[in-house]
Amino acid sequence: MAAKRKNSRKDSSNSLYDIIIYVSLILIVFSLFFIGFSMTGKVVDTDSAIVNVTISGTTAINFTTNFLNLGAGTVNVGSAAATIDSDGNVVGGTGWGNTGNLTLENIGNTNVSLDISFGKSAAEYIGGTSPEYHFKFNNKEAGSCTPADGKSLDSWIATTKTNTTICSSFSFEDNKDEINIGIKLVIPSDSIAGTRSDVVTATATTV
Amino acid sequence: MVKKNVAIALAIIALVLVSVAIYTYISSEHKAPVQEPILTDNQKGQVGVTIQPPEVEDRGDGS
């Protein structure tokens, strides 16, 4: 009786080991299959080749016209100020009247957002009582600039020494990758006389 | 006895391989996205203007 019980226990242990062996083998096979798939991405080997090329994004802009000369002039006697702009308009002054723009081109291969800042405030640039210093931007090539929120093309904006985002997207594509930047000044009669200049900084950031 | 040892050895191997498979799966699912560096470029332009002093009319009488 005891021998029979012993034999029965032995059989049951044997079948347990069998189950462990079979389950282990199944797990090993599936694990190896999964690991191999994860590492190679393929289970079935196919004959294929890959042509791979990486084109790096380049962020680059360029002032193709980097100097805007508004010319020389004087505030008319009796006038509190002269208003001049880069479209050639002159009110309350004599001389000036130059036309032109700063022209900025996206010469990279990625769309960018565009910020503009100025080196001087109106007071530092022109001086006098209540001077004003504005800029505007427009598309030299249609579709170049998507104006940032709150900004629009051809609207005068007061300059700031900190960055002002003007284009949420400045395209790099040929035939739509150039904008013009114009300037307007209100020059008081008591402004600083002489030749004045200021630096405009354009900053492009990949979007 | 041999069968027992074989079963234990296979069970250990299976356990290790299952652990590796799980680790491989988790690490591939939670791979950190590659962040492209933000690239910037600065360029400078210049705005110039000449402001001349107002011309004062000379009336010839010293005023």
Coordinates of C-alpha atoms in Angstrom, one line a residue:
Chain A
M1 CA 0.0 0.0 0.0
A2 CA 2.8 2.3 1.0
A3 CA 4.7 1.4 -2.1
K4 CA 1.7 2.2 -4.2
R5 CA 1.3 5.6 -2.5
K6 CA 5.0 6.3 -3.0
N7 CA 4.7 5.4 -6.7
S8 CA 1.7 7.6 -7.1
R9 CA 3.5 10.5 -5.5
K10 CA 6.5 9.9 -7.8
D11 CA 4.2 9.9 -10.8
S12 CA 2.6 13.2 -9.7
S13 CA 6.0 14.8 -9.2
N14 CA 7.1 13.5 -12.7
S15 CA 4.1 15.0 -14.3
L16 CA 4.7 18.3 -12.5
Y17 CA 8.2 18.4 -13.8
D18 CA 6.9 17.6 -17.2
I19 CA 4.5 20.6 -17.0
I20 CA 7.4 22.9 -15.8
I21 CA 9.6 21.7 -18.6
Y22 CA 6.9 22.2 -21.3
V23 CA 5.8 25.6 -19.9
S24 CA 9.5 26.7 -19.7
L25 CA 10.2 25.6 -23.2
I26 CA 7.2 27.5 -24.5
L27 CA 8.2 30.6 -22.6
I28 CA 11.7 30.4 -23.8
V29 CA 10.6 30.1 -27.4
F30 CA 8.2 33.0 -27.1
S31 CA 10.7 35.1 -25.3
L32 CA 13.4 34.5 -27.9
F33 CA 10.9 35.3 -30.6
F34 CA 9.8 38.5 -29.0
I35 CA 13.4 39.7 -28.2
G36 CA 14.5 38.9 -31.7
F37 CA 11.6 40.8 -33.1
S38 CA 12.2 43.8 -30.8
M39 CA 15.9 44.0 -31.7
T40 CA 15.6 43.6 -35.5
G41 CA 12.0 44.6 -36.1
K42 CA 11.7 41.5 -38.3
V43 CA 10.9 38.0 -37.7
V44 CA 10.9 36.9 -41.3
D45 CA 14.0 37.8 -43.2
T46 CA 13.3 39.5 -46.5
D47 CA 15.7 40.6 -49.1
S48 CA 15.6 44.4 -49.1
A49 CA 17.8 47.4 -49.1
I50 CA 17.3 50.9 -47.7
V51 CA 18.6 54.1 -49.2
N52 CA 18.9 56.5 -46.3
V53 CA 19.5 60.3 -46.5
T54 CA 19.4 62.8 -43.7
I55 CA 18.8 66.5 -44.6
S56 CA 19.7 68.7 -41.7
G57 CA 17.6 71.7 -41.0
T58 CA 19.4 75.0 -41.3
T59 CA 18.1 78.2 -39.7
A60 CA 19.5 81.1 -41.6
I61 CA 18.3 84.6 -42.5
N62 CA 20.0 87.4 -44.3
F63 CA 19.5 91.1 -44.7
T64 CA 19.8 91.4 -48.5
T65 CA 19.3 95.1 -48.0
N66 CA 20.9 95.9 -44.6
F67 CA 21.0 99.6 -44.6
L68 CA 18.1 102.0 -44.8
N69 CA 19.0 105.6 -45.2
L70 CA 16.2 108.0 -44.6
G71 CA 18.3 110.8 -45.9
A72 CA 18.9 114.3 -44.5
G73 CA 16.5 117.0 -43.7
T74 CA 15.3 119.6 -41.3
V75 CA 12.2 120.3 -39.3
N76 CA 10.4 123.2 -40.7
V77 CA 10.6 126.4 -38.6
G78 CA 7.4 126.8 -36.7
S79 CA 6.6 123.1 -36.9
A80 CA 6.7 121.1 -33.6
A81 CA 7.9 118.0 -35.4
A82 CA 8.5 116.4 -38.8
T83 CA 7.1 113.0 -39.6
I84 CA 9.1 111.0 -42.2
D85 CA 8.9 107.4 -43.3
S86 CA 10.6 105.0 -45.7
D87 CA 7.8 105.4 -48.2
G88 CA 9.1 108.9 -48.9
N89 CA 6.4 110.7 -47.0
V90 CA 7.5 113.9 -45.2
V91 CA 5.2 116.1 -43.2
G92 CA 6.5 119.2 -41.3
G93 CA 10.0 118.9 -42.7
T94 CA 12.2 119.7 -45.6
G95 CA 14.6 117.3 -47.3
W96 CA 14.4 113.6 -46.4
G97 CA 11.9 111.8 -48.6
N98 CA 14.1 108.8 -49.3
T99 CA 12.3 105.6 -50.2
G100 CA 13.5 102.1 -49.4
N101 CA 13.3 99.3 -47.0
L102 CA 15.4 96.8 -45.1
T103 CA 14.9 93.5 -46.9
L104 CA 15.2 90.2 -45.0
E105 CA 15.3 86.8 -46.6
N106 CA 15.0 83.3 -45.1
I107 CA 18.0 81.6 -46.7
G108 CA 17.7 78.4 -44.6
N109 CA 15.6 75.3 -45.3
T110 CA 13.2 75.5 -42.5
N111 CA 10.3 77.8 -41.6
V112 CA 11.1 80.1 -38.7
S113 CA 9.5 82.6 -36.4
L114 CA 10.9 86.0 -36.7
D115 CA 11.6 88.6 -33.9
I116 CA 12.7 92.1 -34.4
S117 CA 14.5 94.4 -31.9
F118 CA 16.1 97.8 -32.1
G119 CA 19.2 99.1 -30.5
K120 CA 17.9 102.4 -29.4
S121 CA 14.7 103.9 -28.0
A122 CA 13.1 106.9 -29.8
A123 CA 14.6 109.2 -27.2
E124 CA 18.1 107.7 -27.6
Y125 CA 17.9 107.7 -31.4
I126 CA 16.4 111.1 -32.1
G127 CA 16.0 112.9 -28.8
G128 CA 13.9 116.0 -28.3
T129 CA 10.3 116.2 -27.0
S130 CA 8.1 113.2 -27.7
P131 CA 10.0 111.6 -30.5
E132 CA 8.5 108.5 -32.2
Y133 CA 10.2 105.5 -33.8
H134 CA 8.0 103.0 -35.6
F135 CA 8.5 100.1 -38.0
K136 CA 6.3 98.1 -40.3
F137 CA 6.7 94.9 -42.3
N138 CA 5.2 93.5 -45.4
N139 CA 5.7 90.6 -47.8
K140 CA 8.2 91.5 -50.5
E141 CA 7.1 88.1 -51.9
A142 CA 3.5 87.1 -51.3
G143 CA 3.0 84.5 -48.6
S144 CA 6.4 84.9 -47.0
C145 CA 5.3 86.0 -43.5
T146 CA 2.4 84.8 -41.5
P147 CA 2.0 87.7 -39.0
A148 CA 2.1 86.8 -35.3
D149 CA -0.9 87.2 -33.1
G150 CA -1.8 90.9 -32.8
K151 CA 0.4 91.9 -35.7
S152 CA -0.6 92.7 -39.2
L153 CA 1.2 93.6 -42.4
D154 CA 1.8 97.2 -43.3
S155 CA 0.8 98.5 -39.8
W156 CA 3.1 100.8 -38.0
I157 CA 4.4 99.3 -34.7
A158 CA 6.3 101.2 -32.0
T159 CA 9.9 99.9 -31.9
T160 CA 11.2 98.3 -28.8
K161 CA 14.6 97.3 -27.6
T162 CA 13.3 93.9 -26.7
N163 CA 12.3 91.3 -29.2
T164 CA 8.9 91.7 -30.9
T165 CA 7.7 88.6 -32.7
I166 CA 6.4 89.8 -36.1
C167 CA 6.1 86.5 -38.0
S168 CA 4.8 83.3 -36.5
S169 CA 6.1 81.6 -39.6
F170 CA 8.6 83.0 -42.1
S171 CA 8.7 80.7 -45.1
F172 CA 11.9 79.4 -46.5
E173 CA 10.4 78.4 -49.9
D174 CA 11.7 80.2 -52.9
N175 CA 9.5 83.0 -54.2
K176 CA 8.0 83.5 -50.8
D177 CA 10.9 84.0 -48.4
E178 CA 11.4 87.8 -48.4
I179 CA 10.0 90.6 -46.3
N180 CA 10.5 94.3 -46.2
I181 CA 10.8 96.4 -43.1
G182 CA 10.0 100.1 -43.2
I183 CA 10.7 102.8 -40.7
K184 CA 8.7 105.9 -39.6
L185 CA 10.1 108.7 -37.4
V186 CA 8.5 111.6 -35.7
I187 CA 11.4 114.1 -35.3
P188 CA 10.8 116.9 -32.9
S189 CA 12.1 120.4 -33.6
D190 CA 14.3 120.1 -30.5
S191 CA 15.8 116.7 -31.5
I192 CA 19.5 115.9 -31.6
A193 CA 21.0 117.3 -34.8
G194 CA 23.5 115.2 -36.8
T195 CA 23.7 111.9 -38.4
R196 CA 22.0 109.3 -36.3
S197 CA 22.0 105.5 -36.8
D198 CA 20.5 102.5 -35.1
V199 CA 20.9 98.8 -35.4
V200 CA 18.0 96.5 -36.2
T201 CA 18.4 92.9 -35.1
A202 CA 16.3 90.1 -36.7
T203 CA 16.2 86.8 -34.8
A204 CA 14.9 83.7 -36.5
T205 CA 14.0 80.6 -34.5
T206 CA 13.1 77.3 -36.0
V207 CA 9.4 76.4 -35.7
Chain B
M1 CA 16.2 13.6 -10.0
V2 CA 17.7 14.5 -13.4
K3 CA 14.3 15.5 -14.6
K4 CA 13.8 17.7 -11.6
N5 CA 17.2 19.5 -12.3
V6 CA 16.3 19.9 -16.0
A7 CA 12.9 21.4 -15.1
I8 CA 14.5 23.8 -12.6
A9 CA 17.2 24.8 -15.1
L10 CA 14.7 25.4 -17.9
A11 CA 12.4 27.3 -15.5
I12 CA 15.3 29.6 -14.5
I13 CA 16.2 30.2 -18.2
A14 CA 12.6 30.9 -19.0
L15 CA 12.3 33.4 -16.2
V16 CA 15.4 35.2 -17.3
L17 CA 14.3 35.4 -20.9
V18 CA 10.8 36.5 -20.0
S19 CA 12.3 39.3 -17.8
V20 CA 14.5 40.4 -20.7
A21 CA 11.6 40.4 -23.1
I22 CA 9.5 42.5 -20.7
Y23 CA 12.4 44.9 -20.2
T24 CA 12.9 45.2 -23.9
Y25 CA 9.2 45.9 -24.4
I26 CA 9.0 48.5 -21.7
S27 CA 12.1 50.3 -22.8
S28 CA 10.9 50.4 -26.4
E29 CA 7.5 51.8 -25.3
H30 CA 8.9 54.5 -23.1
K31 CA 11.8 55.6 -25.2
A32 CA 12.3 59.3 -24.7
P33 CA 11.4 61.3 -27.9
V34 CA 14.4 62.8 -29.6
Q35 CA 14.2 66.5 -29.2
E36 CA 15.6 68.5 -32.1
P37 CA 17.7 71.4 -31.0
I38 CA 16.1 74.8 -31.5
L39 CA 18.2 76.7 -33.9
T40 CA 18.3 80.4 -34.1
D41 CA 20.0 83.0 -36.3
N42 CA 20.6 86.7 -35.7
Q43 CA 21.2 89.2 -38.4
K44 CA 21.7 93.0 -38.1
G45 CA 20.5 95.9 -40.3
Q46 CA 21.0 99.5 -39.9
V47 CA 18.7 102.6 -40.0
G48 CA 20.3 106.0 -40.6
V49 CA 18.9 109.5 -40.7
T50 CA 20.5 112.9 -40.7
I51 CA 18.8 115.6 -38.8
Q52 CA 20.0 119.1 -39.8
P53 CA 19.4 122.1 -37.5
P54 CA 16.6 124.3 -38.6
E55 CA 17.5 127.0 -41.1
V56 CA 17.1 130.4 -39.4
E57 CA 16.0 133.1 -41.7
D58 CA 18.5 136.0 -41.6
R59 CA 16.5 139.2 -41.8
G60 CA 19.6 141.4 -41.8
D61 CA 18.5 143.4 -38.9
G62 CA 20.2 141.3 -36.3
S63 CA 17.1 139.6 -35.2

